[in-house]
Coordinates of C-alpha atoms and ligand atoms in Angstrom, one line a residue:
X788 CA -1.4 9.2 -25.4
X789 CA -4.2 9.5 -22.6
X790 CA -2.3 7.9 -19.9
X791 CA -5.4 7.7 -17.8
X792 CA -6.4 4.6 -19.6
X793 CA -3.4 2.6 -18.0
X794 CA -5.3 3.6 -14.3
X795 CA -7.9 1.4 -15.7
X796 CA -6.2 -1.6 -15.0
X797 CA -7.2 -3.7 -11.3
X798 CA -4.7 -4.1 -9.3
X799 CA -5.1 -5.6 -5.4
X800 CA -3.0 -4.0 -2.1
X801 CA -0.4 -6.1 -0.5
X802 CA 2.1 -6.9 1.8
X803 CA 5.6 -8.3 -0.2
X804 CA 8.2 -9.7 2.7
X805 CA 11.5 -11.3 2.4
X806 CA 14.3 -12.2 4.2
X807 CA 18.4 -11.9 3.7
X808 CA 20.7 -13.5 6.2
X809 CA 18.6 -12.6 9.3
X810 CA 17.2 -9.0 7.9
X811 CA 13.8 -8.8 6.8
X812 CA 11.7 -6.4 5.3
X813 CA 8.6 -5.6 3.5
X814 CA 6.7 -3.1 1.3
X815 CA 3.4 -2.8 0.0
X816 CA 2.6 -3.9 -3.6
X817 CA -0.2 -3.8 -6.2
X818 CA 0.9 -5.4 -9.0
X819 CA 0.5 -9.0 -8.3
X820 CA -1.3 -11.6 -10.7
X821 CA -1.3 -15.3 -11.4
X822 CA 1.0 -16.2 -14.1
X823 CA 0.1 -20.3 -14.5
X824 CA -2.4 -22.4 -12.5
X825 CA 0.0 -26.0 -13.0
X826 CA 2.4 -25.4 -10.7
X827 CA 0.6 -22.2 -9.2
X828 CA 3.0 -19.4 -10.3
X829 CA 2.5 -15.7 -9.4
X830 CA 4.2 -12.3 -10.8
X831 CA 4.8 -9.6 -8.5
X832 CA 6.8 -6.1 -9.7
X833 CA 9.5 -4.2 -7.3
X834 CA 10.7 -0.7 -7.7
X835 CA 14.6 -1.7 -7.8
X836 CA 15.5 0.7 -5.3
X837 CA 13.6 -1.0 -2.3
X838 CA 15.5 -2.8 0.7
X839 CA 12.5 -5.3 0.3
X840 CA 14.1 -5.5 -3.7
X841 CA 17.3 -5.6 -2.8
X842 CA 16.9 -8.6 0.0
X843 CA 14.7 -10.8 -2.5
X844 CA 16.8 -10.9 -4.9
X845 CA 19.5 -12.8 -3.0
X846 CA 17.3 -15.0 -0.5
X847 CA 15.0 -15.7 -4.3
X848 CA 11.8 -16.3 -1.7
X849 CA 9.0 -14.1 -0.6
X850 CA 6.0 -13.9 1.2
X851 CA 2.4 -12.0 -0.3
X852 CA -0.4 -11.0 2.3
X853 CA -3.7 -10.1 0.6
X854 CA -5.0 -7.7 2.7
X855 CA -8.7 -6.7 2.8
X856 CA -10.6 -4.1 2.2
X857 CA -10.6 -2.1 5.5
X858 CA -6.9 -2.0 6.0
X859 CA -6.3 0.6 8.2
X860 CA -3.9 3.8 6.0
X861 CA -1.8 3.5 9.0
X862 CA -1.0 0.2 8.2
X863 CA -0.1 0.7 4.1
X864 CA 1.4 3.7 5.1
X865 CA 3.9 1.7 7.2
X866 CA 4.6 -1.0 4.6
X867 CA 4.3 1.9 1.1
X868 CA 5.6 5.2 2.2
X869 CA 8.8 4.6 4.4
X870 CA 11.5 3.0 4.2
X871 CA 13.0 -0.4 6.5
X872 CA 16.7 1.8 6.2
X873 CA 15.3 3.9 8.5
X874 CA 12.9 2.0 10.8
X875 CA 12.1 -1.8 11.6
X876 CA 8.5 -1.9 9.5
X877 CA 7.6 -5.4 11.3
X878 CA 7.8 -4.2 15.3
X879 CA 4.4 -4.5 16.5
X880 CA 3.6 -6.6 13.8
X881 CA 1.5 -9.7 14.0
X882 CA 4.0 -12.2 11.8
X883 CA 4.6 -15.8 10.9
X884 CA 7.4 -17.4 9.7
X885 CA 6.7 -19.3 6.7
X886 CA 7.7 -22.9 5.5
X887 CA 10.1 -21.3 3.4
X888 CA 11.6 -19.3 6.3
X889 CA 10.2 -15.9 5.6
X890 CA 8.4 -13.5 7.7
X891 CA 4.4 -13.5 6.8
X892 CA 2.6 -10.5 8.0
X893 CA -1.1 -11.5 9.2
X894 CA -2.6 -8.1 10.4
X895 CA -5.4 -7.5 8.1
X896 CA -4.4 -10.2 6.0
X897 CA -7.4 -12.4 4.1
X898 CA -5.1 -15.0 2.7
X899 CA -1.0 -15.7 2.2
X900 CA 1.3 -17.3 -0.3
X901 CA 4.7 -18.2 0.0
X902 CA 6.9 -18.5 -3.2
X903 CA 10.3 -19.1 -4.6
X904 CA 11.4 -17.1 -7.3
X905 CA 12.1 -19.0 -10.8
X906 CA 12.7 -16.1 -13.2
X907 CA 13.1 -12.8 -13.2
X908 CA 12.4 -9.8 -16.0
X909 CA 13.9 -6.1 -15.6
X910 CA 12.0 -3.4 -16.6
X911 CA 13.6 -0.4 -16.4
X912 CA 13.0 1.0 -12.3
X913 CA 11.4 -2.1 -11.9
X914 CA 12.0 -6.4 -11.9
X915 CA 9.2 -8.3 -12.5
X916 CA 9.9 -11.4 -10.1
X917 CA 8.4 -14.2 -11.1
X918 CA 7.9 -16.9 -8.0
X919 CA 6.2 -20.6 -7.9
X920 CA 4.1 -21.2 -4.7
X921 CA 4.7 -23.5 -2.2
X922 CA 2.5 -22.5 0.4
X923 CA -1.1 -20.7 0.4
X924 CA -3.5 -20.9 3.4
X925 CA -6.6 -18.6 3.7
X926 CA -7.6 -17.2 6.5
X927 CA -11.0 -15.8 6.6
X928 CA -13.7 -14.7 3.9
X929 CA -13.1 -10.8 4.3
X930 CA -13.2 -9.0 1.1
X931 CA -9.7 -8.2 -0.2
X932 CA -8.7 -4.4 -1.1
X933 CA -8.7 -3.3 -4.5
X934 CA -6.2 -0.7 -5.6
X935 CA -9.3 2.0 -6.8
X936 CA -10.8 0.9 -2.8
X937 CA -7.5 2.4 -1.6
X938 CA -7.2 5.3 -4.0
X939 CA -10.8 6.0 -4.5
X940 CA -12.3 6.0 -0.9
X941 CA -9.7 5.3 1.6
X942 CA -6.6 8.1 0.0
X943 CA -10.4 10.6 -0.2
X944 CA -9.6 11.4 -3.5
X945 CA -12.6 12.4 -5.7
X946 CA -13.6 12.2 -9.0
X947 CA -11.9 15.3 -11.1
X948 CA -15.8 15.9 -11.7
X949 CA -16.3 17.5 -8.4
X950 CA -19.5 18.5 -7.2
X951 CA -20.3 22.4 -7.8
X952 CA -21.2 22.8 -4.5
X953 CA -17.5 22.4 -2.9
X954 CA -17.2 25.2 -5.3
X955 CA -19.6 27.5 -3.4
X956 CA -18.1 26.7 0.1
X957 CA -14.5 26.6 -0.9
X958 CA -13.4 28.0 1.8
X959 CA -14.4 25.4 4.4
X960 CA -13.9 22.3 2.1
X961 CA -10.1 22.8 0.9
X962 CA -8.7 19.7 0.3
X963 CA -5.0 19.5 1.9
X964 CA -2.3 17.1 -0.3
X965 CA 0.5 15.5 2.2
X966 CA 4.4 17.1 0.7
X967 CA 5.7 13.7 1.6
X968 CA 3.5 11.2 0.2
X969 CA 0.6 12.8 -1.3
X970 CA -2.4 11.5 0.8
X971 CA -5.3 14.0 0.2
X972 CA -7.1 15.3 3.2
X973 CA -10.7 15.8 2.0
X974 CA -12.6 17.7 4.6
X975 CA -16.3 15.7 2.9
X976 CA -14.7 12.7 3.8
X977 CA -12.6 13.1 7.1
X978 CA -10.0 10.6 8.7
X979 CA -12.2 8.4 10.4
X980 CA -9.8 6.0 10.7
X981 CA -7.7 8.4 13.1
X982 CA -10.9 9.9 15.2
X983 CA -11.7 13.0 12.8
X984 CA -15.3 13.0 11.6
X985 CA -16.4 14.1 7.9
X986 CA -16.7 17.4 7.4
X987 CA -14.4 18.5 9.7
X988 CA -12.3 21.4 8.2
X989 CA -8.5 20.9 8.1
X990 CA -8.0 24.0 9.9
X991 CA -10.1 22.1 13.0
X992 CA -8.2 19.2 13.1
X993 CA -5.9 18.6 16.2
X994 CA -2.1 19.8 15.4
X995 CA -1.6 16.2 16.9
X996 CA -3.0 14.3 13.8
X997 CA -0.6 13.2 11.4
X998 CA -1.1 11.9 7.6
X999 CA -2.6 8.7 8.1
X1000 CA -0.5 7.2 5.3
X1001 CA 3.5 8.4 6.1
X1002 CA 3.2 9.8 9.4
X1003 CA 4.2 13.3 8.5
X1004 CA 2.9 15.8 10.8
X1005 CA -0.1 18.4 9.9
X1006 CA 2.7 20.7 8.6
X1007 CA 3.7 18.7 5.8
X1008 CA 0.0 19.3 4.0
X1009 CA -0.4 22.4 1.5
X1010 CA -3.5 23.7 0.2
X1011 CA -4.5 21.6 -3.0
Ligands
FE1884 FE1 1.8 11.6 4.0

């Protein structure tokens, strides 16, 4: 089995929030599609050990941002790599609460639904929630991020067919993967994001920066 066929498959980046008795939290997501267009129903699959999981499934209502395409990493990083146990993901956060009482977050966002869950399907690590909507509003015409965007160009991952010529100046273009959450420093690329041009060697990078997805400091990142 060639599992690289199943990264073939589109998926979209967004923001899943819920709230549970006053707590609410969020998490990124990618696997989100329509399920019916009469009533509107969408699917959306949690890891079952997420807080954002473990909330939803006892309010049965969530929130989906769409976000688009220039997300900042700082901002999936926030909502995909750590955990609301250990920090509250939606301070600083531009939010909404929607009709059905649950926190929306608009940073970034293109477009929002709001839906109650009607069925539900465990999948081993995962439950596939499935949720009618009951609210959608779109909020400007910005492209939305595709899941090969973030991977592709934003994470600085390149093709496995890498050009011979990082070959002949290995030295200077080492590409550095994060321990924590394995974001990939490509030195072609750069963190642009963050203030560090392309090209810039990740030696020469400030011992300030820190991963642009998790937060983990320059120390965290081995050689490739
Ligand atoms: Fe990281």
């Amino acid at each position: 089995m060639n599992r690289e066929a199943l990264h073939k498959i589109s998926y979209g980046i967004y923001i899943l929030a819920t709230e549970f008795e006053g707590k609410a939290n969020g998490q990124i997501v990618d696997s989100v599609f329509q399920v019916t267009a009469e009533p509107p129903t969408v699917a959306v699959s949690v890891n079952k050990l997420n807080l954002t999981c473990e909330y939803l499934l006892k309010t049965e209502k969530f929130s989906l941002s769409i976000l688009e395409k220039n997300t900042p990493m700082t901002l999936i990083g926030r909502f995909g790599f750590k955990s609301g146990r250990a920090l509250n993901k939606f301070e600083g956060i531009k939010l909404k609460k929607g009709i059905t009482g649950m926190p929306i977050v608009l940073d970034n966002t293109i477009a929002y639904l709001e839906a109650e869950v009607i069925s539900r399907l465990e999948v081993g690590t995962h439950i596939i929630l499935v949720g009618k909507v009951v609210e959608a509003e779109l909020l400007n015409n910005l492209e939305p991020m595709t899941y090969a965007y973030y991977h592709d160009v934003k994470k600085g991952q390149s093709p496995k067919t890498a050009p011979t010529y990082i070959k002949e100046e290995e030295e200077q273009l080492d590409k550095y993967v994060c321990k924590v959450c394995g974001y990939v420093y490509d030195p072609v690329a750069g963190d642009p994001d963050d203030g560090v041009v392309a090209g810039t060697k990740f030696a020469d990078i400030p011992e300030s920066w820190v991963c642009p997805v998790c937060g983990a400091s320059k120390d965290q990142f081995e050689k490739q």
